[in-house]
mmCIF file of C-alpha atoms in Angstrom:
data_model
loop_
_atom_site.group_PDB
_atom_site.id
_atom_site.type_symbol
_atom_site.label_atom_id
_atom_site.label_comp_id
_atom_site.label_asym_id
_atom_site.label_seq_id
_atom_site.Cartn_x
_atom_site.Cartn_y
_atom_site.Cartn_z
ATOM 1 C CA MET A 1 0.000 0.000 0.000
ATOM 2 C CA LEU A 2 2.517 2.582 1.149
ATOM 3 C CA GLY A 3 5.443 2.851 -1.266
ATOM 4 C CA ASN A 4 8.726 4.491 -0.435
ATOM 5 C CA THR A 5 7.803 7.416 -2.657
ATOM 6 C CA CYS A 6 4.855 8.392 -0.452
ATOM 7 C CA ARG A 7 5.301 11.427 1.791
ATOM 8 C CA LYS A 8 5.396 10.801 5.519
ATOM 9 C CA LYS A 9 2.234 12.856 6.076
ATOM 10 C CA SER A 10 0.371 10.852 3.445
ATOM 11 C CA GLU A 11 1.456 7.606 5.103
ATOM 12 C CA GLU A 12 0.214 8.778 8.484
ATOM 13 C CA GLU A 13 -3.129 9.844 7.011
ATOM 14 C CA ASP A 14 -3.605 6.470 5.327
ATOM 15 C CA ILE A 15 -2.677 4.668 8.535
ATOM 16 C CA ASP A 16 -5.167 6.788 10.493
ATOM 17 C CA ASP A 17 -7.853 5.881 7.948
ATOM 18 C CA VAL A 18 -7.183 2.172 8.320
ATOM 19 C CA VAL A 19 -7.037 2.377 12.115
ATOM 20 C CA GLU A 20 -10.330 4.278 12.107
ATOM 21 C CA PHE A 21 -11.764 1.707 9.729
ATOM 22 C CA LEU A 22 -10.737 -1.133 12.000
ATOM 23 C CA GLU A 23 -11.732 0.527 15.245
ATOM 24 C CA SER A 24 -15.112 1.898 14.155
ATOM 25 C CA THR A 25 -16.181 -1.106 12.128
ATOM 26 C CA PHE A 26 -14.990 -4.191 13.932
ATOM 27 C CA LYS A 27 -14.767 -2.719 17.454
ATOM 28 C CA THR A 28 -11.818 -4.944 18.283
ATOM 29 C CA ILE A 29 -8.600 -3.107 17.517
ATOM 30 C CA GLU A 30 -6.576 -1.413 20.257
ATOM 31 C CA LYS A 31 -7.087 2.321 20.778
ATOM 32 C CA PRO A 32 -5.058 4.460 18.366
ATOM 33 C CA GLU A 33 -3.000 5.962 21.189
ATOM 34 C CA SER A 34 -1.768 2.501 22.154
ATOM 35 C CA ILE A 35 -0.332 1.856 18.677
ATOM 36 C CA PRO A 36 3.410 2.589 18.346
ATOM 37 C CA LYS A 37 4.173 5.780 16.451
ATOM 38 C CA ALA A 38 6.722 4.045 14.268
ATOM 39 C CA ILE A 39 3.990 2.201 12.413
ATOM 40 C CA THR A 40 5.015 0.121 9.445
ATOM 41 C CA GLN A 41 2.987 -1.593 6.785
ATOM 42 C CA GLU A 42 3.763 -4.894 8.489
ATOM 43 C CA THR A 43 2.245 -3.566 11.718
ATOM 44 C CA ILE A 44 -0.963 -2.619 9.951
ATOM 45 C CA ILE A 45 -1.197 -6.044 8.292
ATOM 46 C CA LYS A 46 -0.720 -7.754 11.665
ATOM 47 C CA SER A 47 -3.474 -5.569 13.132
ATOM 48 C CA LEU A 48 -5.763 -6.512 10.265
ATOM 49 C CA LEU A 49 -5.058 -10.208 10.720
ATOM 50 C CA ARG A 50 -5.790 -9.950 14.439
ATOM 51 C CA VAL A 51 -9.044 -8.121 13.796
ATOM 52 C CA PHE A 52 -10.216 -10.659 11.223
ATOM 53 C CA LYS A 53 -9.290 -13.530 13.561
ATOM 54 C CA GLU A 54 -11.461 -12.060 16.300
ATOM 55 C CA TRP A 55 -14.211 -11.220 13.831
ATOM 56 C CA ASN A 56 -14.322 -14.834 12.642
ATOM 57 C CA GLU A 57 -14.787 -15.916 16.231
ATOM 58 C CA SER A 58 -17.539 -13.418 17.075
ATOM 59 C CA GLN A 59 -19.184 -13.216 13.621
ATOM 60 C CA TYR A 60 -20.490 -9.803 14.637
ATOM 61 C CA PRO A 61 -21.375 -7.730 12.801
ATOM 62 C CA PRO A 62 -22.391 -10.284 10.133
ATOM 63 C CA LYS A 63 -20.987 -8.009 7.421
ATOM 64 C CA VAL A 64 -19.827 -4.422 6.948
ATOM 65 C CA VAL A 65 -20.279 -1.946 4.111
ATOM 66 C CA TYR A 66 -17.314 0.427 3.742
ATOM 67 C CA LEU A 67 -18.138 3.539 1.703
ATOM 68 C CA LEU A 68 -15.345 4.580 -0.644
ATOM 69 C CA GLN A 69 -14.165 8.156 -0.871
ATOM 70 C CA HIS A 70 -13.821 8.813 -4.596
ATOM 71 C CA LYS A 71 -16.449 8.932 -7.325
ATOM 72 C CA TYR A 72 -16.723 6.097 -9.855
ATOM 73 C CA SER A 73 -19.148 5.449 -12.686
ATOM 74 C CA LYS A 74 -21.342 2.380 -12.527
ATOM 75 C CA TYR A 75 -19.709 0.930 -15.626
ATOM 76 C CA GLY A 76 -16.133 1.833 -14.723
ATOM 77 C CA LEU A 77 -16.227 0.319 -11.252
ATOM 78 C CA ASN A 78 -13.458 -2.253 -10.672
ATOM 79 C CA PHE A 79 -10.659 -2.942 -8.185
ATOM 80 C CA THR A 80 -7.832 -1.866 -10.491
ATOM 81 C CA GLY A 81 -9.465 1.517 -11.112
ATOM 82 C CA LEU A 82 -9.680 2.602 -7.469
ATOM 83 C CA LYS A 83 -8.043 5.901 -6.562
ATOM 84 C CA GLY A 84 -6.076 7.412 -3.663
ATOM 85 C CA ARG A 85 -7.150 6.299 -0.210
ATOM 86 C CA ASP A 86 -9.607 3.782 -1.660
ATOM 87 C CA SER A 87 -6.789 2.013 -3.488
ATOM 88 C CA ASN A 88 -4.557 2.109 -0.396
ATOM 89 C CA VAL A 89 -7.158 0.594 1.906
ATOM 90 C CA VAL A 90 -8.027 -2.139 -0.612
ATOM 91 C CA THR A 91 -4.356 -2.977 -1.149
ATOM 92 C CA LEU A 92 -3.893 -3.415 2.594
ATOM 93 C CA LEU A 93 -6.917 -5.685 2.788
ATOM 94 C CA GLN A 94 -5.784 -7.731 -0.216
ATOM 95 C CA GLN A 95 -2.319 -8.192 1.309
ATOM 96 C CA ALA A 96 -3.874 -9.389 4.567
ATOM 97 C CA LYS A 97 -6.167 -11.751 2.633
ATOM 98 C CA ALA A 98 -3.170 -13.177 0.752
ATOM 99 C CA ILE A 99 -1.500 -14.046 4.067
ATOM 100 C CA GLU A 100 -4.616 -15.498 5.663
ATOM 101 C CA ASP A 101 -7.800 -16.009 3.658
ATOM 102 C CA SER A 102 -10.103 -15.197 6.557
ATOM 103 C CA PHE A 103 -12.640 -12.852 4.949
ATOM 104 C CA GLU A 104 -14.609 -12.197 1.774
ATOM 105 C CA MET A 105 -14.567 -8.831 0.010
ATOM 106 C CA TYR A 106 -16.629 -7.473 -2.895
ATOM 107 C CA LEU A 107 -16.756 -4.127 -4.633
ATOM 108 C CA THR A 108 -20.354 -2.900 -4.990
ATOM 109 C CA LEU A 109 -22.601 0.041 -5.744
ATOM 110 C CA PHE A 110 -24.195 1.385 -2.548
ATOM 111 C CA THR A 111 -27.569 3.116 -2.908
ATOM 112 C CA LYS A 112 -29.495 5.214 -0.411
ATOM 113 C CA HIS A 113 -33.186 5.644 -1.255
ATOM 114 C CA GLU A 114 -35.360 8.289 0.400
ATOM 115 C CA SER A 115 -39.117 8.769 -0.009
ATOM 116 C CA GLY A 116 -41.639 11.216 1.392
ATOM 117 C CA GLY A 117 -44.403 13.685 0.667
ATOM 118 C CA ALA A 118 -43.812 16.534 -1.756
ATOM 119 C CA SER A 119 -45.301 19.938 -2.439
ATOM 120 C CA GLY A 120 -45.265 22.001 -5.614
ATOM 121 C CA GLY A 121 -46.454 21.510 -9.164
ATOM 122 C CA TYR A 122 -49.445 23.231 -10.755
ATOM 123 C CA ASN A 123 -51.587 25.477 -8.549
ATOM 124 C CA ASP A 124 -55.158 26.016 -9.844
ATOM 125 C CA TYR A 125 -55.795 29.017 -7.628
ATOM 126 C CA TYR A 126 -52.730 30.948 -8.754
ATOM 127 C CA ASP A 127 -52.541 29.300 -12.211
ATOM 128 C CA SER A 128 -48.845 28.755 -11.675
ATOM 129 C CA TYR A 129 -46.328 25.925 -11.528
ATOM 130 C CA SER A 130 -43.542 25.577 -8.999
ATOM 131 C CA LYS A 131 -40.768 23.033 -8.616
ATOM 132 C CA PHE A 132 -41.583 20.062 -6.407
ATOM 133 C CA GLU A 133 -39.792 19.909 -3.062
ATOM 134 C CA MET A 134 -39.734 17.036 -0.593
ATOM 135 C CA ASP A 135 -41.639 18.001 2.567
ATOM 136 C CA GLY A 136 -39.671 15.567 4.659
ATOM 137 C CA VAL A 137 -38.068 12.129 4.509
ATOM 138 C CA GLU A 138 -40.548 9.501 5.658
ATOM 139 C CA GLU A 139 -38.639 6.337 4.713
ATOM 140 C CA THR A 140 -34.975 5.558 4.021
ATOM 141 C CA ASP A 141 -33.509 2.262 2.871
ATOM 142 C CA TYR A 142 -30.054 1.119 1.782
ATOM 143 C CA THR A 143 -28.984 -1.498 -0.765
ATOM 144 C CA VAL A 144 -25.856 -2.836 -2.460
ATOM 145 C CA SER A 145 -25.754 -4.122 -6.041
ATOM 146 C CA ASN A 146 -23.428 -4.626 -9.053
ATOM 147 C CA TRP A 147 -21.141 -7.038 -7.219
ATOM 148 C CA ILE A 148 -17.511 -7.446 -8.333
ATOM 149 C CA ASP A 149 -15.170 -10.007 -6.762
ATOM 150 C CA CYS A 150 -11.454 -9.584 -6.010
ATOM 151 C CA ASN A 151 -10.596 -10.964 -9.453
ATOM 152 C CA ASN A 152 -12.534 -8.079 -11.044
ATOM 153 C CA THR A 153 -15.216 -10.497 -12.196
ATOM 154 C CA VAL A 154 -18.844 -9.370 -12.193
ATOM 155 C CA VAL A 155 -20.791 -11.925 -10.152
ATOM 156 C CA ASN A 156 -24.457 -12.774 -10.383
ATOM 157 C CA PHE A 157 -25.515 -11.575 -6.936
ATOM 158 C CA PRO A 158 -28.830 -9.757 -6.463
ATOM 159 C CA GLU A 159 -29.415 -6.303 -5.067
ATOM 160 C CA VAL A 160 -29.738 -6.749 -1.286
ATOM 161 C CA ALA A 161 -30.803 -4.537 1.590
ATOM 162 C CA VAL A 162 -28.259 -3.546 4.251
ATOM 163 C CA ASP A 163 -28.707 -2.069 7.715
ATOM 164 C CA GLU A 164 -27.537 1.465 8.403
ATOM 165 C CA GLU A 165 -25.589 0.252 11.438
ATOM 166 C CA ASP A 166 -23.413 -1.907 9.162
ATOM 167 C CA VAL A 167 -22.359 1.076 7.016
ATOM 168 C CA PHE A 168 -19.013 2.791 7.676
ATOM 169 C CA PRO A 169 -18.082 5.628 7.848
ATOM 170 C CA ASN A 170 -21.652 6.263 8.957
ATOM 171 C CA ALA A 171 -21.296 10.037 8.710
ATOM 172 C CA ASP A 172 -20.614 9.733 4.980
ATOM 173 C CA ILE A 173 -24.133 8.435 4.330
ATOM 174 C CA ASP A 174 -25.375 12.028 4.280
ATOM 175 C CA ASN A 175 -22.707 13.133 1.802
ATOM 176 C CA ILE A 176 -23.502 10.809 -1.100
ATOM 177 C CA ASP A 177 -24.228 12.315 -4.512
ATOM 178 C CA LEU A 178 -27.848 12.520 -5.621
ATOM 179 C CA VAL A 179 -28.219 10.647 -8.923
ATOM 180 C CA LYS A 180 -31.974 10.501 -9.484
ATOM 181 C CA GLU A 181 -35.152 12.208 -8.339
ATOM 182 C CA ASP A 182 -38.679 11.143 -9.198
ATOM 183 C CA VAL A 183 -42.050 12.754 -8.410
ATOM 184 C CA SER A 184 -45.484 11.157 -8.412
ATOM 185 C CA GLU A 185 -47.959 14.028 -8.657
ATOM 186 C CA HIS A 186 -51.324 14.348 -6.912
ATOM 187 C CA SER A 187 -53.808 11.598 -7.723
ATOM 188 C CA GLY A 188 -57.324 11.691 -6.293
ATOM 189 C CA ASN A 189 -57.063 12.015 -2.542
ATOM 190 C CA GLU A 190 -53.401 11.063 -2.588
ATOM 191 C CA GLY A 191 -50.853 13.842 -2.271
ATOM 192 C CA ALA A 192 -47.675 14.108 -4.297
ATOM 193 C CA THR A 193 -44.685 11.997 -3.303
ATOM 194 C CA MET A 194 -40.991 12.213 -4.076
ATOM 195 C CA ASP A 195 -38.242 9.587 -4.279
ATOM 196 C CA ARG A 196 -34.517 10.296 -4.267
ATOM 197 C CA TRP A 197 -31.626 7.938 -4.976
ATOM 198 C CA TYR A 198 -28.008 8.512 -3.932
ATOM 199 C CA THR A 199 -25.159 6.177 -4.969
ATOM 200 C CA THR A 200 -21.487 5.624 -4.240
ATOM 201 C CA ALA A 201 -18.992 2.764 -4.464
ATOM 202 C CA ALA A 202 -18.555 0.553 -1.407
ATOM 203 C CA LEU A 203 -16.771 -2.561 -0.196
ATOM 204 C CA VAL A 204 -18.857 -5.327 1.339
ATOM 205 C CA ILE A 205 -16.796 -7.479 3.715
ATOM 206 C CA TRP A 206 -17.650 -10.406 5.964
ATOM 207 C CA PRO A 207 -15.711 -13.058 7.928
ATOM 208 C CA LYS A 208 -15.236 -16.458 6.291
ATOM 209 C CA SER A 209 -16.818 -18.159 9.289
ATOM 210 C CA ASN A 210 -20.092 -16.409 8.492
ATOM 211 C CA GLY A 211 -19.808 -17.033 4.757
ATOM 212 C CA ASN A 212 -22.458 -19.751 4.545
ATOM 213 C CA ASN A 213 -25.123 -17.564 6.143
ATOM 214 C CA ILE A 214 -24.230 -14.568 3.987
ATOM 215 C CA TYR A 215 -24.253 -16.505 0.720
ATOM 216 C CA LEU A 216 -27.543 -18.185 1.590
ATOM 217 C CA SER A 217 -29.047 -14.753 2.257
ATOM 218 C CA LEU A 218 -27.832 -13.596 -1.178
ATOM 219 C CA GLY A 219 -29.945 -16.173 -2.993
ATOM 220 C CA THR A 220 -29.611 -19.437 -4.888
ATOM 221 C CA ASN A 221 -26.978 -18.462 -7.466
ATOM 222 C CA ALA A 222 -24.688 -16.887 -4.867
ATOM 223 C CA SER A 223 -25.090 -20.002 -2.711
ATOM 224 C CA MET A 224 -24.135 -22.248 -5.633
ATOM 225 C CA GLN A 225 -21.007 -20.190 -6.187
ATOM 226 C CA ARG A 226 -20.130 -20.695 -2.528
ATOM 227 C CA LEU A 227 -20.756 -24.444 -2.817
ATOM 228 C CA GLN A 228 -18.537 -24.683 -5.895
ATOM 229 C CA GLU A 229 -15.738 -22.975 -3.963
ATOM 230 C CA MET A 230 -16.161 -25.484 -1.131
ATOM 231 C CA MET A 231 -15.967 -28.378 -3.599
ATOM 232 C CA LYS A 232 -12.690 -27.264 -5.197
ATOM 233 C CA ASN A 233 -10.651 -29.247 -2.682
ATOM 234 C CA ILE A 234 -12.573 -32.476 -3.330
ATOM 235 C CA THR A 235 -11.441 -35.093 -5.850
ATOM 236 C CA PHE A 236 -14.217 -36.382 -8.110
ATOM 237 C CA PRO A 237 -15.650 -38.897 -8.730
ATOM 238 C CA LEU A 238 -16.099 -39.669 -5.048
ATOM 239 C CA SER A 239 -14.940 -42.977 -3.635
ATOM 240 C CA ASP A 240 -17.065 -44.711 -0.979
ATOM 241 C CA THR A 241 -14.624 -43.448 1.653
ATOM 242 C CA ASP A 242 -14.676 -39.876 0.323
ATOM 243 C CA LYS A 243 -18.472 -39.747 0.535
ATOM 244 C CA ASN A 244 -18.206 -39.766 4.325
ATOM 245 C CA SER A 245 -15.326 -37.304 4.602
ATOM 246 C CA PRO A 246 -15.939 -34.168 6.740
ATOM 247 C CA LEU A 247 -15.562 -31.843 3.762
ATOM 248 C CA VAL A 248 -18.058 -33.742 1.598
ATOM 249 C CA LEU A 249 -20.540 -33.973 4.481
ATOM 250 C CA HIS A 250 -20.116 -30.237 5.042
ATOM 251 C CA CYS A 251 -20.884 -29.613 1.361
ATOM 252 C CA ILE A 252 -23.957 -31.835 1.547
ATOM 253 C CA LYS A 253 -25.198 -29.993 4.627
ATOM 254 C CA PHE A 254 -24.779 -26.651 2.870
ATOM 255 C CA ALA A 255 -26.457 -28.024 -0.290
ATOM 256 C CA ILE A 256 -29.500 -29.016 1.789
ATOM 257 C CA GLU A 257 -29.791 -25.426 3.053
ATOM 258 C CA LEU A 258 -29.302 -24.098 -0.477
ATOM 259 C CA ILE A 259 -31.966 -26.305 -2.064
ATOM 260 C CA SER A 260 -34.406 -25.677 0.797
ATOM 261 C CA ARG A 261 -34.232 -21.957 -0.077
ATOM 262 C CA TRP A 262 -34.308 -22.452 -3.861
ATOM 263 C CA ASP A 263 -35.589 -19.419 -5.752
ATOM 264 C CA THR A 264 -36.964 -19.128 -9.269
ATOM 265 C CA ASN A 265 -33.783 -17.455 -10.569
ATOM 266 C CA GLY A 266 -31.603 -20.451 -9.718
ATOM 267 C CA GLU A 267 -29.547 -21.939 -12.568
ATOM 268 C CA MET A 268 -30.857 -25.506 -12.613
ATOM 269 C CA SER A 269 -28.254 -26.907 -14.994
ATOM 270 C CA LEU A 270 -25.468 -25.737 -12.663
ATOM 271 C CA MET A 271 -27.159 -27.326 -9.648
ATOM 272 C CA VAL A 272 -27.609 -30.586 -11.546
ATOM 273 C CA ASP A 273 -23.854 -30.711 -12.239
ATOM 274 C CA ILE A 274 -23.221 -30.215 -8.520
ATOM 275 C CA LEU A 275 -25.709 -32.949 -7.586
ATOM 276 C CA ILE A 276 -24.086 -35.409 -9.977
ATOM 277 C CA LYS A 277 -20.659 -34.730 -8.484
ATOM 278 C CA LEU A 278 -21.857 -35.126 -4.893
ATOM 279 C CA ASP A 279 -23.709 -38.339 -5.889
ATOM 280 C CA HIS A 280 -26.182 -38.117 -3.009
ATOM 281 C CA PHE A 281 -29.692 -39.220 -3.959
ATOM 282 C CA ASN A 282 -31.395 -37.584 -0.970
ATOM 283 C CA LEU A 283 -30.164 -34.249 -2.308
ATOM 284 C CA VAL A 284 -31.621 -35.093 -5.732
ATOM 285 C CA GLU A 285 -34.980 -35.905 -4.171
ATOM 286 C CA LEU A 286 -34.994 -32.640 -2.261
ATOM 287 C CA PHE A 287 -34.030 -30.767 -5.429
ATOM 288 C CA CYS A 288 -36.898 -32.308 -7.402
ATOM 289 C CA LYS A 289 -39.386 -31.443 -4.658
ATOM 290 C CA GLN A 290 -38.205 -27.871 -4.122
ATOM 291 C CA ALA A 291 -37.045 -26.733 -7.576
ATOM 292 C CA LYS A 292 -39.543 -28.811 -9.592
ATOM 293 C CA PRO A 293 -37.381 -28.980 -12.740
ATOM 294 C CA LYS A 294 -39.314 -28.842 -15.985
ATOM 295 C CA LYS A 295 -36.542 -28.616 -18.567
ATOM 296 C CA ILE A 296 -36.088 -31.874 -20.441
ATOM 297 C CA LYS A 297 -32.287 -31.505 -20.433
ATOM 298 C CA VAL A 298 -32.319 -31.391 -16.633
ATOM 299 C CA MET A 299 -34.491 -34.509 -16.492
ATOM 300 C CA MET A 300 -32.260 -36.321 -18.971
ATOM 301 C CA LYS A 301 -29.100 -35.530 -16.987
ATOM 302 C CA LEU A 302 -30.590 -36.695 -13.713
ATOM 303 C CA CYS A 303 -32.131 -39.834 -15.214
ATOM 304 C CA ASN A 304 -28.858 -40.679 -16.922
ATOM 305 C CA CYS A 305 -27.049 -40.554 -13.590
ATOM 306 C CA PHE A 306 -29.598 -41.760 -11.030
ATOM 307 C CA GLY A 307 -32.035 -43.826 -13.140
ATOM 308 C CA TRP A 308 -35.620 -43.304 -14.243
ATOM 309 C CA ASP A 309 -37.014 -45.781 -11.728
ATOM 310 C CA ARG A 310 -35.837 -43.632 -8.816
ATOM 311 C CA LEU A 311 -37.071 -40.360 -10.343
ATOM 312 C CA SER A 312 -40.281 -41.382 -12.110
ATOM 313 C CA SER A 313 -42.526 -40.221 -9.247
ATOM 314 C CA PHE A 314 -41.160 -36.684 -9.668
ATOM 315 C CA PHE A 315 -41.004 -36.435 -13.447
ATOM 316 C CA THR A 316 -44.143 -38.316 -14.550
ATOM 317 C CA PRO A 317 -46.582 -35.574 -13.355
ATOM 318 C CA VAL A 318 -44.356 -32.916 -14.940
ATOM 319 C CA LEU A 319 -44.332 -34.695 -18.305
ATOM 320 C CA GLU A 320 -48.086 -35.256 -18.165
ATOM 321 C CA GLN A 321 -48.628 -31.550 -17.585
ATOM 322 C CA MET A 322 -46.272 -30.691 -20.441
ATOM 323 C CA VAL A 323 -48.410 -32.763 -22.806
ATOM 324 C CA LYS A 324 -51.557 -30.910 -21.712
ATOM 325 C CA GLU A 325 -49.952 -27.518 -22.289
ATOM 326 C CA ASN A 326 -48.076 -28.013 -25.578
ATOM 327 C CA ILE A 327 -48.351 -31.252 -27.516
ATOM 328 C CA SER A 328 -46.217 -30.009 -30.442
ATOM 329 C CA GLU A 329 -43.320 -29.223 -28.121
ATOM 330 C CA CYS A 330 -43.640 -32.665 -26.530
ATOM 331 C CA ILE A 331 -43.364 -34.292 -29.954
ATOM 332 C CA ASN A 332 -40.150 -32.335 -30.526
ATOM 333 C CA ILE A 333 -38.841 -33.504 -27.151
ATOM 334 C CA ALA A 334 -39.657 -37.138 -27.901
ATOM 335 C CA GLU A 335 -37.940 -36.920 -31.281
ATOM 336 C CA ARG A 336 -34.813 -35.516 -29.613
ATOM 337 C CA LEU A 337 -34.864 -38.289 -27.024
ATOM 338 C CA LEU A 338 -35.070 -40.933 -29.740
ATOM 339 C CA ILE A 339 -31.671 -39.814 -31.040
ATOM 340 C CA ASP A 340 -30.084 -41.441 -27.987
ATOM 341 C CA LYS A 341 -29.507 -45.146 -28.781
ATOM 342 C CA SER A 342 -28.881 -46.291 -25.197
ATOM 343 C CA ASN A 343 -32.605 -46.652 -24.399
ATOM 344 C CA ILE A 344 -32.015 -44.775 -21.130
ATOM 345 C CA PHE A 345 -34.742 -42.302 -21.990
ATOM 346 C CA ASN A 346 -37.328 -44.812 -23.205
ATOM 347 C CA PRO A 347 -39.479 -44.377 -20.073
ATOM 348 C CA LEU A 348 -39.623 -40.620 -20.653
ATOM 349 C CA ILE A 349 -40.707 -41.167 -24.248
ATOM 350 C CA ASP A 350 -43.306 -43.713 -23.100
ATOM 351 C CA ILE A 351 -44.865 -41.223 -20.699
ATOM 352 C CA ILE A 352 -44.956 -38.533 -23.359
ATOM 353 C CA THR A 353 -46.397 -40.714 -26.142
ATOM 354 C CA ILE A 354 -49.078 -42.396 -24.025
ATOM 355 C CA ASN A 355 -50.298 -39.064 -22.675
ATOM 356 C CA MET A 356 -50.181 -37.538 -26.139
ATOM 357 C CA LEU A 357 -52.303 -40.393 -27.493
ATOM 358 C CA GLN A 358 -54.902 -39.759 -24.806
ATOM 359 C CA LYS A 359 -55.163 -36.179 -26.021
ATOM 360 C CA GLN A 360 -54.646 -36.892 -29.706
ATOM 361 C CA LEU A 361 -58.243 -37.165 -30.894
ATOM 362 C CA GLY A 362 -58.681 -33.430 -30.471
ATOM 363 C CA GLU A 363 -55.461 -32.553 -32.282
ATOM 364 C CA THR A 364 -54.880 -31.760 -35.936
ATOM 365 C CA GLN A 365 -53.351 -34.081 -38.512
ATOM 366 C CA THR A 366 -50.118 -32.045 -38.428
ATOM 367 C CA THR A 367 -49.394 -33.440 -34.968
ATOM 368 C CA GLN A 368 -50.862 -36.907 -35.546
ATOM 369 C CA ALA A 369 -48.316 -37.936 -38.179
ATOM 370 C CA PRO A 370 -45.134 -37.184 -36.197
ATOM 371 C CA LEU A 371 -46.695 -38.696 -33.076
ATOM 372 C CA PHE A 372 -47.387 -42.048 -34.716
ATOM 373 C CA ASN A 373 -43.935 -41.974 -36.290
ATOM 374 C CA ILE A 374 -42.496 -41.745 -32.777
ATOM 375 C CA ILE A 375 -44.683 -44.590 -31.553
ATOM 376 C CA PHE A 376 -43.558 -46.994 -34.274
ATOM 377 C CA ARG A 377 -39.877 -45.987 -33.947
ATOM 378 C CA GLN A 378 -40.070 -46.457 -30.209
ATOM 379 C CA ASN A 379 -42.016 -49.724 -30.584
ATOM 380 C CA VAL A 380 -43.609 -49.319 -27.180
ATOM 381 C CA LEU A 381 -47.207 -49.972 -28.217
ATOM 382 C CA SER A 382 -48.818 -52.635 -30.405
ATOM 383 C CA ILE A 383 -51.382 -51.924 -33.126
ATOM 384 C CA ASP A 384 -54.095 -53.198 -30.764
ATOM 385 C CA ASP A 385 -52.922 -50.768 -28.071
ATOM 386 C CA ILE A 386 -53.100 -47.874 -30.505
ATOM 387 C CA CYS A 387 -56.576 -48.909 -31.667
ATOM 388 C CA ASP A 388 -57.764 -48.812 -28.036
ATOM 389 C CA PHE A 389 -57.170 -45.045 -28.093
#
């Protein structure tokens, strides 16, 4: 952080900033007056490591949001483009993280949103128009979005709410630039309202020991990223012994929490790859119950690995519903499944064709021909069976 070319005064200011950051945010560092005056970069790093060690033990606060000093555009925000004190603080944190990977750090866009009543606009009595002004702030909320990891990679994390008490320096919240203002004028008995948005760059930091809870709170895709990180130290495919190792069991426990909180934005194909690697059928069952996969590729992958017999109770109702909603699409699916010569997907095709036949009398000839072509290629029904329909 502090090169030899830096002036002494600049070094002391940067050190004071970091000490203030540590003291005010984590509440664990010694008082500034107890720190030796001959502070070196090594001393600061040691202080950081001590703070993060204690933070991992206490896990309080769960996370912190550190507001950066300089202005950055939304599209130009990245770690390598940080300026002045912001760059110095981040460099210190990155050096501490390189020594001991005890915390997570992301660069984000911090937004303060205010809303309240407004006065102004057109006045019938005076036949005049005046600029709207907010009468007073009634509600304030804070969020972070546009997440960037330490590798300068944009990550698929959602916009999330943060508590004011987790924001540091807290005094800077009132000095953020206004970027947008919106007015909803009078409507019926409702008065005019105004919304204001203020944004600045910020670091979001949390201790590794609290990582599982944080990632789970960030949603399904963030949780899957966390699980993939946990699995990096596991050798796949798993042996019978490996399946009972502490690390694998820890991953399975986290996967249960992840799937139990599955949201509609979750990338199913990614989760299926994880399930296949972990090779734990109870997880697959939970996934089918919670996520209710409907994509045929997802079904094919799972059936290929775990067998149709074990998954038929989950997928049969889904396939039956697919036939009711779009018979033409189901014909396309069946034709794609027939390309596979291993017969693994025969049960899926059977379910589709039988249900399509039950609905077929009301369909047009354009769907009848391909359907019967599938039936004869599949050879799952006899002529007598078909005549029964």
